[in-house]
PDB file of C-alpha atoms and ligand atoms in Angstrom:
ATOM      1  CA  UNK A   1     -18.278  10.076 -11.904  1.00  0.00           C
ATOM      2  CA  UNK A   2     -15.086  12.595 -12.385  1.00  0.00           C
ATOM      3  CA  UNK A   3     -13.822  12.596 -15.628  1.00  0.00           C
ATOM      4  CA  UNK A   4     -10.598  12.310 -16.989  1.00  0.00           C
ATOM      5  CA  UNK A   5      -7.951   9.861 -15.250  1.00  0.00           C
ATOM      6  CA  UNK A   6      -8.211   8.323 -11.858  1.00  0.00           C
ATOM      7  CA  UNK A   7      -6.854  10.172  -9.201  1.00  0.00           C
ATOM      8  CA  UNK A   8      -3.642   8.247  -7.887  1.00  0.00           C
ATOM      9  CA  UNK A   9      -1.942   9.522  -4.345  1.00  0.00           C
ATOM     10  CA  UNK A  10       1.440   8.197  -4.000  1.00  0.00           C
ATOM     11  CA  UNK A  11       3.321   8.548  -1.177  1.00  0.00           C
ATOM     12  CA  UNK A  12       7.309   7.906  -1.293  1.00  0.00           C
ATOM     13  CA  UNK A  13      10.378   8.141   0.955  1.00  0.00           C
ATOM     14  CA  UNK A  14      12.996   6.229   2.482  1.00  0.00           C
ATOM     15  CA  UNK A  15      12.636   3.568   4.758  1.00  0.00           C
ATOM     16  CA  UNK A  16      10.988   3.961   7.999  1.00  0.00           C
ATOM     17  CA  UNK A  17       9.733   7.757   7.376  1.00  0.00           C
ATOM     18  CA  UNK A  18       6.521   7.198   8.313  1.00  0.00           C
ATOM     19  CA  UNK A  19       4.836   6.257   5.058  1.00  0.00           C
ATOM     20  CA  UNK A  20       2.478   3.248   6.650  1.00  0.00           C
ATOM     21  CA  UNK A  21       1.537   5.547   9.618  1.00  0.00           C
ATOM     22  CA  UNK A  22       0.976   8.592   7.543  1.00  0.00           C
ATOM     23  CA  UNK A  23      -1.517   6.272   5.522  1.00  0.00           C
ATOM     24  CA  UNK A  24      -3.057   5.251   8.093  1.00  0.00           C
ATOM     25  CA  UNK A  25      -3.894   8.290   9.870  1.00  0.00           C
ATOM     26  CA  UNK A  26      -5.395   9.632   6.609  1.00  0.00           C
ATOM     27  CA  UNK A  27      -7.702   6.796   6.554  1.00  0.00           C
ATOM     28  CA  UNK A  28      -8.870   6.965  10.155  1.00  0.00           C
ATOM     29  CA  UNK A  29      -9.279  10.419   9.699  1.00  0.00           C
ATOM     30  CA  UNK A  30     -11.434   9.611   6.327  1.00  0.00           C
ATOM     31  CA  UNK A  31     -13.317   7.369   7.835  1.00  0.00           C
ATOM     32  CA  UNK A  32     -13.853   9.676  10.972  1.00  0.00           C
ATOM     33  CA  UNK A  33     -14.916  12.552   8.954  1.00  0.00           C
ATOM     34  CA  UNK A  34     -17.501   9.954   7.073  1.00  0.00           C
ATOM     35  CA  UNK A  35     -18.045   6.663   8.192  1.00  0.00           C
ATOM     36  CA  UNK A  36     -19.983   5.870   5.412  1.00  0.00           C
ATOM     37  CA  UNK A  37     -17.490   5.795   3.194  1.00  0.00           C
ATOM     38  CA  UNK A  38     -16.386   2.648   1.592  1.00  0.00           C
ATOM     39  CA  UNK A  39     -12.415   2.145   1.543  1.00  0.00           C
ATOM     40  CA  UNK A  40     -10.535  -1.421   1.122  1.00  0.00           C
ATOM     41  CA  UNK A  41      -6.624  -2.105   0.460  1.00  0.00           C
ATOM     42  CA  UNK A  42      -3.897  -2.941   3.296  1.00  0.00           C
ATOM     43  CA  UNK A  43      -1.276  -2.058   4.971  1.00  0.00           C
ATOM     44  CA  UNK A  44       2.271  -3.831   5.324  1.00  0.00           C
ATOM     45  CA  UNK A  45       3.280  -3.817   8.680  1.00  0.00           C
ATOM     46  CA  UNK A  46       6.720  -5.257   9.900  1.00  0.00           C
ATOM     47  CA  UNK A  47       6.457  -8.221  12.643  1.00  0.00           C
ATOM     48  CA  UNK A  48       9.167  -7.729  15.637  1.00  0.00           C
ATOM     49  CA  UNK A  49      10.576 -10.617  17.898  1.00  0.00           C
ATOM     50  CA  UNK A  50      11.662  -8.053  20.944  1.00  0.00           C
ATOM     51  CA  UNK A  51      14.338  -5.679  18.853  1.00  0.00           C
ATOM     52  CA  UNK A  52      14.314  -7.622  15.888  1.00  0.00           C
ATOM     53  CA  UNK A  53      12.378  -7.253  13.004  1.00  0.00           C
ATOM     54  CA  UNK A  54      11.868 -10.986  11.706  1.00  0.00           C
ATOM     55  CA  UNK A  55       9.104  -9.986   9.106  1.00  0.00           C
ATOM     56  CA  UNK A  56       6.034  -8.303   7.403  1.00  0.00           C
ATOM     57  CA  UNK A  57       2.535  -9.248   7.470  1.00  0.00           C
ATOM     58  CA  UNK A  58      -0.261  -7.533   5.400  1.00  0.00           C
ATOM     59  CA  UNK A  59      -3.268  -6.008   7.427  1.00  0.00           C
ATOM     60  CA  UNK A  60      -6.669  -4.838   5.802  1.00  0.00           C
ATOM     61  CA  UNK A  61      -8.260  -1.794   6.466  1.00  0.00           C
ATOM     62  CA  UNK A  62     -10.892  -3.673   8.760  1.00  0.00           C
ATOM     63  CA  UNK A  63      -7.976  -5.535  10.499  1.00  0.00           C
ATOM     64  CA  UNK A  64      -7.971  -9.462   9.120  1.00  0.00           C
ATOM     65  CA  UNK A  65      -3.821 -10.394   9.334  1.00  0.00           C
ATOM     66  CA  UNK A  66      -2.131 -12.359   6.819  1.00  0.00           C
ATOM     67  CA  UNK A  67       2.087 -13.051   6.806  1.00  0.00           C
ATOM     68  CA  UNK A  68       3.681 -11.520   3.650  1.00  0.00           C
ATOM     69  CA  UNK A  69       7.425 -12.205   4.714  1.00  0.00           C
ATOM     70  CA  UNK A  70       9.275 -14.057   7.401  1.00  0.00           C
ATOM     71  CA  UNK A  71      13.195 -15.161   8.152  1.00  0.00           C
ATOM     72  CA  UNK A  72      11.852 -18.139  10.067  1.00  0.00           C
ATOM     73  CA  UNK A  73       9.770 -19.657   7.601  1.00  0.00           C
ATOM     74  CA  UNK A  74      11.019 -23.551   7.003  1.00  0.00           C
ATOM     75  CA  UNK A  75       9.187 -25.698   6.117  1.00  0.00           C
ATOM     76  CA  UNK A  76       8.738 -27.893   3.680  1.00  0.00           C
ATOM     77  CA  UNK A  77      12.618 -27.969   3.028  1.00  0.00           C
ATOM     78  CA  UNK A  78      12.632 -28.610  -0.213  1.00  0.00           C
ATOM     79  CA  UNK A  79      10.504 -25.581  -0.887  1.00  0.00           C
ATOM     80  CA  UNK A  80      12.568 -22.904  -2.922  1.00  0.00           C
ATOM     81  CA  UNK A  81      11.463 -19.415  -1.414  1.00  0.00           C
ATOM     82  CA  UNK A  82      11.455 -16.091  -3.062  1.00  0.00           C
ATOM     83  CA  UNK A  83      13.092 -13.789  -1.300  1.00  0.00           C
ATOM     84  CA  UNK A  84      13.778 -10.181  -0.692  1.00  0.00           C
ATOM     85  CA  UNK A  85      16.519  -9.738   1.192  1.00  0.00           C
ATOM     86  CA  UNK A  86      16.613 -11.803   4.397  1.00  0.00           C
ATOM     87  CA  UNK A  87      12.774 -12.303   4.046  1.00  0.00           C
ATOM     88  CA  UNK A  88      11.403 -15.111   2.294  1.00  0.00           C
ATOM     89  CA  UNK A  89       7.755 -14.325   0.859  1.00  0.00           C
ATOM     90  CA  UNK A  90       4.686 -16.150   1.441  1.00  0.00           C
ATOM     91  CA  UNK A  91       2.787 -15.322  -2.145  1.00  0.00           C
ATOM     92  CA  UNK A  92      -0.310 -17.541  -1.404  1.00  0.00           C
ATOM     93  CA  UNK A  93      -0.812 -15.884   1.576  1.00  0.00           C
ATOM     94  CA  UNK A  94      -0.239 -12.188   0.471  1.00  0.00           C
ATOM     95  CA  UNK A  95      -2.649 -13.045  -2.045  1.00  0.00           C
ATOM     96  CA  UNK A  96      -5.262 -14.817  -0.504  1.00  0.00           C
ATOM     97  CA  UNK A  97      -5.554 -11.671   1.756  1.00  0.00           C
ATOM     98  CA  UNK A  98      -4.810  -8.677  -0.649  1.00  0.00           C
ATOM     99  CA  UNK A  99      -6.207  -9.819  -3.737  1.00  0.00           C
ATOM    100  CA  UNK A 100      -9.966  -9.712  -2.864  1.00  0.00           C
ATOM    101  CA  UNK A 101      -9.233  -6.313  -1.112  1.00  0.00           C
ATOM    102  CA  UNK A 102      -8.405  -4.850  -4.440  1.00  0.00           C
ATOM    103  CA  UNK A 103     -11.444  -6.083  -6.576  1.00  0.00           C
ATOM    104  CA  UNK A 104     -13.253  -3.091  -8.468  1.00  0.00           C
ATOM    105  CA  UNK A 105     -16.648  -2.848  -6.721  1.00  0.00           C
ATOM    106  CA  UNK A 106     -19.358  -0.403  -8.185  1.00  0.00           C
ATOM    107  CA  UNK A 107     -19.703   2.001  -4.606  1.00  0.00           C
ATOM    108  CA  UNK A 108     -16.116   1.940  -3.426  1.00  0.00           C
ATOM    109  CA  UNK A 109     -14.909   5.249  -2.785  1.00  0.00           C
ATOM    110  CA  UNK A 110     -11.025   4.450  -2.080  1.00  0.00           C
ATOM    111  CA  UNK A 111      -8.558   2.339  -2.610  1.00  0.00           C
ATOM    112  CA  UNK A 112      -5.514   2.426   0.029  1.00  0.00           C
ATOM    113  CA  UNK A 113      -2.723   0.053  -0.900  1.00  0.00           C
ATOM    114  CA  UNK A 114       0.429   0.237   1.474  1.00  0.00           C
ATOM    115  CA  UNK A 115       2.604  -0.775  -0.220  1.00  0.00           C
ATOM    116  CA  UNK A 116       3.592  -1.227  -4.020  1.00  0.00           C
ATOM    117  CA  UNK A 117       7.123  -3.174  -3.165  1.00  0.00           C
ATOM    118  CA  UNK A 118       8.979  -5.778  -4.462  1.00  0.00           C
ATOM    119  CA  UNK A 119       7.562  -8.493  -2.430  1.00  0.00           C
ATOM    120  CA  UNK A 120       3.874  -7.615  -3.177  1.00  0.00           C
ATOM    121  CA  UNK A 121       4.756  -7.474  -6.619  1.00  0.00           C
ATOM    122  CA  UNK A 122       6.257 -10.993  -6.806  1.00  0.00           C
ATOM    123  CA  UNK A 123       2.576 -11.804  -7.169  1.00  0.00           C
ATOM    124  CA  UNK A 124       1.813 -11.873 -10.883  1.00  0.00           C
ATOM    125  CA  UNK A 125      -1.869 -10.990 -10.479  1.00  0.00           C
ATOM    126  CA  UNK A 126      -0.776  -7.839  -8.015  1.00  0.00           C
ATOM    127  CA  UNK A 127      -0.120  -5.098 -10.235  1.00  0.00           C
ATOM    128  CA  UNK A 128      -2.884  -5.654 -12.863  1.00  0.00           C
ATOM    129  CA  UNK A 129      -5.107  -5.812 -10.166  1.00  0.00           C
ATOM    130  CA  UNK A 130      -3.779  -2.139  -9.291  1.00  0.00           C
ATOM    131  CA  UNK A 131      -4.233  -1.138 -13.062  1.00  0.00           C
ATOM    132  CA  UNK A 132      -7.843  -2.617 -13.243  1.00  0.00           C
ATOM    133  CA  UNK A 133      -8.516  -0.230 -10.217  1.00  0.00           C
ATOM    134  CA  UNK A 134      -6.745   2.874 -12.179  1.00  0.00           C
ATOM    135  CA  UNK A 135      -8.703   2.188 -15.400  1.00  0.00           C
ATOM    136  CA  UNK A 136     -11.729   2.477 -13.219  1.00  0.00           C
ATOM    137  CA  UNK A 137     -11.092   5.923 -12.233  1.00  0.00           C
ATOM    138  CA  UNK A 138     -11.593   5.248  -8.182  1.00  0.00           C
ATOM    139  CA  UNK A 139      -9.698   7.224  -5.870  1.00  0.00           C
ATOM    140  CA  UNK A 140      -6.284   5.463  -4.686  1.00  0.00           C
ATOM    141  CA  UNK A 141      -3.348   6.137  -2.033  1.00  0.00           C
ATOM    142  CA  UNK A 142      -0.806   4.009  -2.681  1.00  0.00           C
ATOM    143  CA  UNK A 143       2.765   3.844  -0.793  1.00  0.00           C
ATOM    144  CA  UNK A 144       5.496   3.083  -3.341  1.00  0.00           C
ATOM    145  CA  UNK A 145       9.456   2.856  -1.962  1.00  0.00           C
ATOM    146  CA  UNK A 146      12.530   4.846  -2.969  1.00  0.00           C
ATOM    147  CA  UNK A 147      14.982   2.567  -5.073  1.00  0.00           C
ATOM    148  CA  UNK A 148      18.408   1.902  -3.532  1.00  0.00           C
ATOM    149  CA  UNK A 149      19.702   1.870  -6.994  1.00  0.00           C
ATOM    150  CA  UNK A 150      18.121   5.629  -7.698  1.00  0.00           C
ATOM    151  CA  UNK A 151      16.054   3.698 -10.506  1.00  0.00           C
ATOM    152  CA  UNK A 152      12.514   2.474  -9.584  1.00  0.00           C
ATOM    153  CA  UNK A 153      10.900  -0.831 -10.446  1.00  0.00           C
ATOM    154  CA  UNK A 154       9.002  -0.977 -13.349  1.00  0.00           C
ATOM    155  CA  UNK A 155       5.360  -1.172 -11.538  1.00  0.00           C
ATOM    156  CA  UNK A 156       6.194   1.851  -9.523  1.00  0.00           C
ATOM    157  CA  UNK A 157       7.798   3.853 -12.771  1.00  0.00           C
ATOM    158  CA  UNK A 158       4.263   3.408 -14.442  1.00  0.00           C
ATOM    159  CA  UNK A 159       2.399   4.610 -11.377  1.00  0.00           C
ATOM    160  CA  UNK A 160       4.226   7.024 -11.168  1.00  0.00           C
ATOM    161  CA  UNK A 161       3.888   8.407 -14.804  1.00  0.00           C
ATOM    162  CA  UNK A 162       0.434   7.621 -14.804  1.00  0.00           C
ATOM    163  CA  UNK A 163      -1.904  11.086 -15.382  1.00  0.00           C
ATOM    164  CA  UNK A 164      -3.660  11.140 -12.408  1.00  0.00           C
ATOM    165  CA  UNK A 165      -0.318  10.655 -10.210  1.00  0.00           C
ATOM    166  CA  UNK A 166       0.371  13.369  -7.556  1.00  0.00           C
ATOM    167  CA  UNK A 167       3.378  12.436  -5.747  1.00  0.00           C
ATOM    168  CA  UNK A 168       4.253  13.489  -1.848  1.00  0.00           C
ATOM    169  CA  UNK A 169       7.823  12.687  -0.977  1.00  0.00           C
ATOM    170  CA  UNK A 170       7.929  12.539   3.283  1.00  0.00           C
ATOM    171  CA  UNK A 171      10.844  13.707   5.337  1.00  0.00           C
ATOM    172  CA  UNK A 172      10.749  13.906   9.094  1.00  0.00           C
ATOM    173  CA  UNK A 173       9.850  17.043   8.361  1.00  0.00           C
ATOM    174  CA  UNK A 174       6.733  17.635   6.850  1.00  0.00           C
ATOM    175  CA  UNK A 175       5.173  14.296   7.393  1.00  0.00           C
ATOM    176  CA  UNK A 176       2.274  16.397   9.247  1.00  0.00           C
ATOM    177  CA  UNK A 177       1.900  18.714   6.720  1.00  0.00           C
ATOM    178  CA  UNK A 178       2.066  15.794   4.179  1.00  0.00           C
ATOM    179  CA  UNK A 179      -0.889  14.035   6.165  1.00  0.00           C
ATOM    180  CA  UNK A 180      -3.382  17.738   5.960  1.00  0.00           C
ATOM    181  CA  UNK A 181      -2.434  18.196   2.821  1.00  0.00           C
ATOM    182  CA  UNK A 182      -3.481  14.618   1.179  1.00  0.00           C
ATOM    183  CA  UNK A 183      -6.456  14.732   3.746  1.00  0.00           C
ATOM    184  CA  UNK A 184      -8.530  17.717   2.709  1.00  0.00           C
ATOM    185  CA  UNK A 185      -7.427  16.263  -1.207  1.00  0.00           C
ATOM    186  CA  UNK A 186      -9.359  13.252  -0.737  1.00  0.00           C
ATOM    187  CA  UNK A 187     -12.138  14.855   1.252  1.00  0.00           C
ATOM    188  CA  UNK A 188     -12.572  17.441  -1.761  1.00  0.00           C
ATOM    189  CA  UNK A 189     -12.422  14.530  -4.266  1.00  0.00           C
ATOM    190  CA  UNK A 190     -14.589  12.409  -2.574  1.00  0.00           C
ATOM    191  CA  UNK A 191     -16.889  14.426  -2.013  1.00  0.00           C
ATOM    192  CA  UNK A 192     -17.063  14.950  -5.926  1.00  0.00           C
ATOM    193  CA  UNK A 193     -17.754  11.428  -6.765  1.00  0.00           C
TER     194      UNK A 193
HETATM  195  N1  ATP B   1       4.543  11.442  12.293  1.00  0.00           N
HETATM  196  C1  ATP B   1       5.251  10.650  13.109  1.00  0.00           C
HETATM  197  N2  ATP B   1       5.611  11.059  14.329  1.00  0.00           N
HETATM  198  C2  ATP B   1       6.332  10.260  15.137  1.00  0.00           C
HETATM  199  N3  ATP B   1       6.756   9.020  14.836  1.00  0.00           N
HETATM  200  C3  ATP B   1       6.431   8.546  13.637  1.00  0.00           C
HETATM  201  C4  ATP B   1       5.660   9.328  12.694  1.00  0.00           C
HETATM  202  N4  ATP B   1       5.506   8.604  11.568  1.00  0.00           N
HETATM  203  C5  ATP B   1       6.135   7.426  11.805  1.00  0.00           C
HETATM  204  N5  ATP B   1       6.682   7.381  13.031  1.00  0.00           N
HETATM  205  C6  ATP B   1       7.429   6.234  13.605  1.00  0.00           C
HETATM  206  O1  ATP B   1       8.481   5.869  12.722  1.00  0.00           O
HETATM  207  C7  ATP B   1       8.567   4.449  12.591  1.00  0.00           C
HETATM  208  C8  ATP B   1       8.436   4.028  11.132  1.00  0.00           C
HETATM  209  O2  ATP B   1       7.145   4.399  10.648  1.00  0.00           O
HETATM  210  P1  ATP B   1       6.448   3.670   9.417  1.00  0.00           P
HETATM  211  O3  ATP B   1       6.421   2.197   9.620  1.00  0.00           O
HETATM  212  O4  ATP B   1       5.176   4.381   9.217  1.00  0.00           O
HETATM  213  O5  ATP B   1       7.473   4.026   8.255  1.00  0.00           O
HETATM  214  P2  ATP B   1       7.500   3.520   6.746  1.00  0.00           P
HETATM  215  O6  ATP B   1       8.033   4.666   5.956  1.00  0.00           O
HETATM  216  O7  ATP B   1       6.174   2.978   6.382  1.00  0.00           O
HETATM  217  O8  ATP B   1       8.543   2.364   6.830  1.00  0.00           O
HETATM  218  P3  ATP B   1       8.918   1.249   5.720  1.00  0.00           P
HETATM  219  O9  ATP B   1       9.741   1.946   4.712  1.00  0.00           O
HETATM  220  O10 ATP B   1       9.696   0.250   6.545  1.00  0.00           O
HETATM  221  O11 ATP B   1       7.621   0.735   5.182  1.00  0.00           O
HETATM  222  C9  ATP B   1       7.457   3.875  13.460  1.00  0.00           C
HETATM  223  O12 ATP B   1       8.014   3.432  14.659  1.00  0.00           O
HETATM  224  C10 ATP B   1       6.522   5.027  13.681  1.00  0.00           C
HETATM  225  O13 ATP B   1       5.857   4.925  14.918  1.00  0.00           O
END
């Protein structure tokens, strides 16, 4: 095993870049290039009514679907939501989907974990799970957002600072230079482990 900190790809930039597409085109292209290699996480994708984006669900990397955040859940009434924005999110589920995903297992190669936001994080048991990963030096690529305020959250500060961090900030226009880049990374440090 490499030593020294876990390597920790994070992948930033405002809304709608193209962070969840870049990550997933690295990961097809992973798995492409070696099929044998043993990934889990998820990606956040938004839900659309015909224009209108009504929601996110979270989707593993071997496609099981599980809602993370809706405007038209109800029920039961008396139910007090927490919310991010418009969206009100659905912890039990996020969890019951994500949270085996991101177990430690001795021969997994990669972590991908799309995205560290504010409504995965309103599950207390998210982020340690992410620093259990770190502290077991596998391989992660991790999307993390760009603060409105200018000052990010807490979980995404620490990633951010942590020693095996190397950050890629997208814009329309390197996104494909972004994605070669962070592939032949991974295929050089996976192919190390
Ligand atoms: N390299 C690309 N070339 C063309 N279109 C792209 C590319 N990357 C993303 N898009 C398009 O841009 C839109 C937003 O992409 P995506 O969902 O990946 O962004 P995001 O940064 O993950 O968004 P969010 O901040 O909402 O999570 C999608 O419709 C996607 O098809």
């Amino acid at each position: 095993m490499a030593a020294g900190p876990g390597k920790c790809f994070l992948v930033t930039g405002p809304p709608g870049v193209g962070k969840t597409t870049l990550i997933i085109r690295v990961f097809e292209s992973l798995k492409a290039s070696n099929p044998s290699l043993k990934l889990q996480g998820f990606f956040t994708r938004e839900i659309r009514q015909g224009s209108e984006r009504v929601g996110f669900e979270v989707v593993t990397l071997d496609g099981r679907k599980a809602p993370l955040a809706s405007t038209t859940i109800s029920s039961p009434e008396s139910f007090r939501w927490p919310t991010v924005g418009k969206y009100k999110v659905d912890i039990a589920s996020f969890e019951s989907l994500a949270l085996p995903e991101l177990q430690v297992r001795e021969d997994t190669n990669l972590f991908v974990i799309d995205e560290v936001g504010k409504m995965e994080l309103y599950s207390s048991s998210f982020f340690p799970a992410i620093l259990k990963i770190l502290e077991s030096n596998i391989p992660v690529l991790a999307s993390v957002p760009i603060p409105k305020s200018g000052r990010d959250i807490p979980a995404v500060a620490r990633l951010k600072n942590h020693p095996g961090a190397t950050i890629f900030t997208l814009n329309a226009s390197n996104r494909d230079s972004v994605k070669e880049q962070m592939h032949s990374q991974l295929v050089d440090l996976l192919a190390k482990r």
